[in-house]
Amino acid sequence: MAFRQLRGVRALHTTPPVRQSAAEITSDFLARLTADSSAPNRGQSQADNAARGMIGSVGLRHSPSEDGRRQFRPNEFAEPHVYKESNLYPTQKPRPRPPLLGPSKRVAKQIDPFYIRNANPLDHCTNPLMSMAFIDPIGRIKGRNQTGLTWRSQKMVGKMVRRARAMGVIPHWSNRPAPGGLGERDFNRFSSSRG
């Protein structure tokens, strides 16, 4: 049935406008950034792909159509079986596991801040905020797959964290500082906001 617009009557659009997904916008933005760079390298494209993969894997919000849920439109009738629990809440897709290994040597050299600045992580063992950035909530040292560091920097970061624990700068079993261990201003960063 075709919709005809009557004279003097303005049609109202009740359907939301079609929008680009956040992942497409991000990849378009990265493509524009890489296109602007002069003298593209072969290694650079591999790093760009790795960066795109990392940004794409960040928890972007998905639209309901990507979740497999049915979208309801105005003036559309639905049969009763559509409202069954199995149809309204489809089973969750298995989430992709994080990578078991860290990035390749070439990519790690481009994203490792210690390698880029030619800095030694052991120079920062008295800085609790630096040490706590590389441990998880239980207090374990994060692996290379989570930090993205080079092998050498990862080894030095592990040494830095163990040294900071031995000096009592950071706790052994948590990534939260002991109350009073840091200044009040820095400790507020870790405490949950309470109203």
Coordinates of C-alpha atoms in Angstrom, one line a residue:
M1 CA 0.0 0.0 0.0
A2 CA 1.6 3.2 -1.1
F3 CA 1.5 6.3 1.1
R4 CA 0.1 9.4 -0.5
Q5 CA 0.6 12.8 1.0
L6 CA -2.5 14.9 1.1
R7 CA -2.3 18.6 0.3
G8 CA -1.7 20.7 3.4
V9 CA -1.0 17.6 5.5
R10 CA 2.5 17.1 6.6
A11 CA 3.7 13.5 7.2
L12 CA 5.3 12.8 10.5
H13 CA 8.2 10.4 10.6
T14 CA 7.9 8.0 13.5
T15 CA 10.9 5.8 12.6
P16 CA 14.3 6.8 13.9
P17 CA 16.8 7.9 11.3
V18 CA 19.3 5.3 10.1
R19 CA 22.6 5.9 11.8
Q20 CA 26.0 4.6 11.2
S21 CA 27.3 2.2 13.9
A22 CA 30.0 3.4 16.2
A23 CA 32.4 0.7 14.9
E24 CA 32.0 2.0 11.3
I25 CA 32.6 5.6 12.4
T26 CA 35.7 4.6 14.3
S27 CA 37.1 2.7 11.4
D28 CA 36.3 5.5 9.0
F29 CA 38.1 8.0 11.3
L30 CA 41.2 5.7 11.4
A31 CA 41.1 5.3 7.6
R32 CA 41.1 9.1 7.2
L33 CA 44.0 9.4 9.7
T34 CA 46.1 6.9 7.9
A35 CA 45.3 8.3 4.5
D36 CA 46.5 11.7 5.6
S37 CA 49.9 10.4 6.7
S38 CA 52.7 10.9 4.2
A39 CA 54.9 8.1 2.9
P40 CA 53.0 5.0 4.0
N41 CA 55.2 2.1 5.2
R42 CA 54.5 -1.6 5.0
G43 CA 55.0 -2.0 8.8
Q44 CA 52.8 1.0 9.4
S45 CA 49.8 -0.7 7.8
Q46 CA 50.2 -3.8 10.1
A47 CA 50.3 -1.5 13.1
D48 CA 47.2 0.4 11.8
N49 CA 45.4 -2.9 11.5
A50 CA 46.4 -3.8 15.0
A51 CA 45.2 -0.5 16.3
R52 CA 41.9 -0.8 14.4
G53 CA 41.5 -4.3 16.0
M54 CA 42.1 -2.9 19.5
I55 CA 39.7 0.0 19.0
G56 CA 37.1 -2.2 17.4
S57 CA 37.2 -4.6 20.3
V58 CA 36.6 -2.0 22.9
G59 CA 33.1 -2.3 24.3
L60 CA 31.2 -0.2 21.8
R61 CA 27.4 -0.2 22.2
H62 CA 25.6 -2.2 19.7
S63 CA 22.2 -1.5 18.2
P64 CA 19.3 -3.9 18.9
S65 CA 19.4 -5.2 15.4
E66 CA 23.0 -6.3 15.9
D67 CA 22.0 -8.2 19.1
G68 CA 19.5 -10.4 17.1
R69 CA 16.5 -8.8 18.8
R70 CA 13.5 -7.9 16.7
Q71 CA 12.8 -4.2 16.2
F72 CA 9.2 -3.1 16.5
R73 CA 7.9 -0.4 14.2
P74 CA 4.7 1.7 14.5
N75 CA 1.6 0.3 12.8
E76 CA 3.1 -3.1 12.6
F77 CA 1.2 -6.1 14.0
A78 CA 2.9 -9.0 15.7
E79 CA 1.7 -12.5 16.3
P80 CA 1.5 -13.7 20.0
H81 CA 4.4 -16.1 19.7
V82 CA 6.7 -13.2 19.1
Y83 CA 6.3 -12.3 22.8
K84 CA 7.7 -15.7 24.1
E85 CA 10.7 -15.4 26.3
S86 CA 12.9 -17.3 23.9
N87 CA 12.1 -14.8 21.2
L88 CA 12.3 -11.7 23.3
Y89 CA 15.6 -12.6 24.9
P90 CA 17.8 -14.6 22.5
T91 CA 20.7 -16.6 23.9
Q92 CA 23.9 -14.7 24.3
K93 CA 26.6 -15.2 21.7
P94 CA 29.9 -16.4 23.3
R95 CA 32.2 -13.5 23.9
P96 CA 35.5 -13.6 22.1
R97 CA 38.4 -14.5 24.4
P98 CA 41.2 -12.1 24.9
P99 CA 44.3 -13.0 22.9
L100 CA 46.7 -15.5 24.6
L101 CA 49.8 -13.8 23.4
G102 CA 50.8 -10.1 23.1
P103 CA 51.3 -8.2 19.9
S104 CA 54.1 -8.9 17.5
K105 CA 57.5 -7.4 18.0
R106 CA 56.9 -4.8 15.3
V107 CA 53.6 -3.7 16.7
A108 CA 54.8 -3.8 20.3
K109 CA 57.7 -1.5 19.5
Q110 CA 55.2 1.1 18.1
I111 CA 52.9 1.1 21.1
D112 CA 55.2 0.4 24.1
P113 CA 55.7 3.7 25.9
F114 CA 58.9 2.5 27.6
Y115 CA 60.4 1.4 24.3
I116 CA 59.4 4.6 22.5
R117 CA 60.9 6.9 25.2
N118 CA 63.9 4.6 25.8
A119 CA 62.9 4.5 29.5
N120 CA 63.5 1.9 32.1
P121 CA 60.4 0.8 34.1
L122 CA 62.7 0.1 37.1
D123 CA 63.2 3.9 37.5
H124 CA 59.6 4.1 38.5
C125 CA 59.4 1.4 41.2
T126 CA 58.8 4.0 43.9
N127 CA 55.7 5.4 42.0
P128 CA 52.7 3.4 43.3
L129 CA 50.4 4.6 40.6
M130 CA 52.8 3.4 37.9
S131 CA 53.1 0.0 39.5
M132 CA 49.4 -0.4 40.1
A133 CA 48.6 0.2 36.5
F134 CA 50.2 -3.1 35.7
I135 CA 48.4 -5.3 38.2
D136 CA 44.9 -6.7 38.1
P137 CA 42.3 -6.3 41.0
I138 CA 43.6 -9.5 42.7
G139 CA 47.2 -8.2 42.6
R140 CA 48.6 -10.4 39.8
I141 CA 50.9 -8.8 37.3
K142 CA 49.1 -8.4 34.0
G143 CA 50.4 -10.4 31.0
R144 CA 51.8 -9.1 27.8
N145 CA 48.5 -9.7 26.1
Q146 CA 46.9 -7.1 28.3
T147 CA 49.7 -4.6 28.5
G148 CA 50.9 -4.7 24.9
L149 CA 54.5 -4.2 25.9
T150 CA 57.7 -5.6 24.3
W151 CA 59.2 -8.7 25.9
R152 CA 62.0 -6.7 27.6
S153 CA 59.6 -4.0 28.9
Q154 CA 57.2 -6.6 30.2
K155 CA 60.1 -8.4 32.1
M156 CA 61.2 -5.0 33.6
V157 CA 57.6 -4.1 34.6
G158 CA 57.3 -7.4 36.4
K159 CA 60.5 -6.7 38.2
M160 CA 59.3 -3.2 39.0
V161 CA 56.1 -4.5 40.5
R162 CA 57.9 -7.1 42.6
R163 CA 60.4 -4.5 43.8
A164 CA 57.6 -2.1 44.7
R165 CA 55.8 -4.8 46.7
A166 CA 59.1 -5.7 48.5
M167 CA 59.6 -2.0 49.5
G168 CA 56.0 -1.8 50.7
V169 CA 55.0 0.8 48.1
I170 CA 52.0 -1.3 46.9
P171 CA 50.1 -4.1 48.5
H172 CA 50.7 -7.8 47.6
W173 CA 47.1 -9.0 47.2
S174 CA 45.2 -6.0 45.7
N175 CA 45.6 -3.2 43.2
R176 CA 44.2 -0.7 45.7
P177 CA 46.6 1.3 47.9
A178 CA 46.5 1.1 51.6
P179 CA 44.6 4.0 53.2
G180 CA 47.1 6.7 54.1
G181 CA 49.8 5.1 51.9
L182 CA 49.3 7.7 49.2
G183 CA 48.3 11.3 49.7
E184 CA 44.6 11.9 50.3
R185 CA 44.3 13.5 46.8
D186 CA 45.7 10.4 45.1
F187 CA 43.8 7.9 47.2
N188 CA 40.5 9.4 46.2
R189 CA 41.2 8.2 42.7
F190 CA 40.7 4.6 43.8
S191 CA 37.8 5.0 46.3
S192 CA 34.3 4.5 45.0
S193 CA 32.1 7.6 44.9
R194 CA 29.7 7.6 47.8
G195 CA 26.9 10.0 48.1

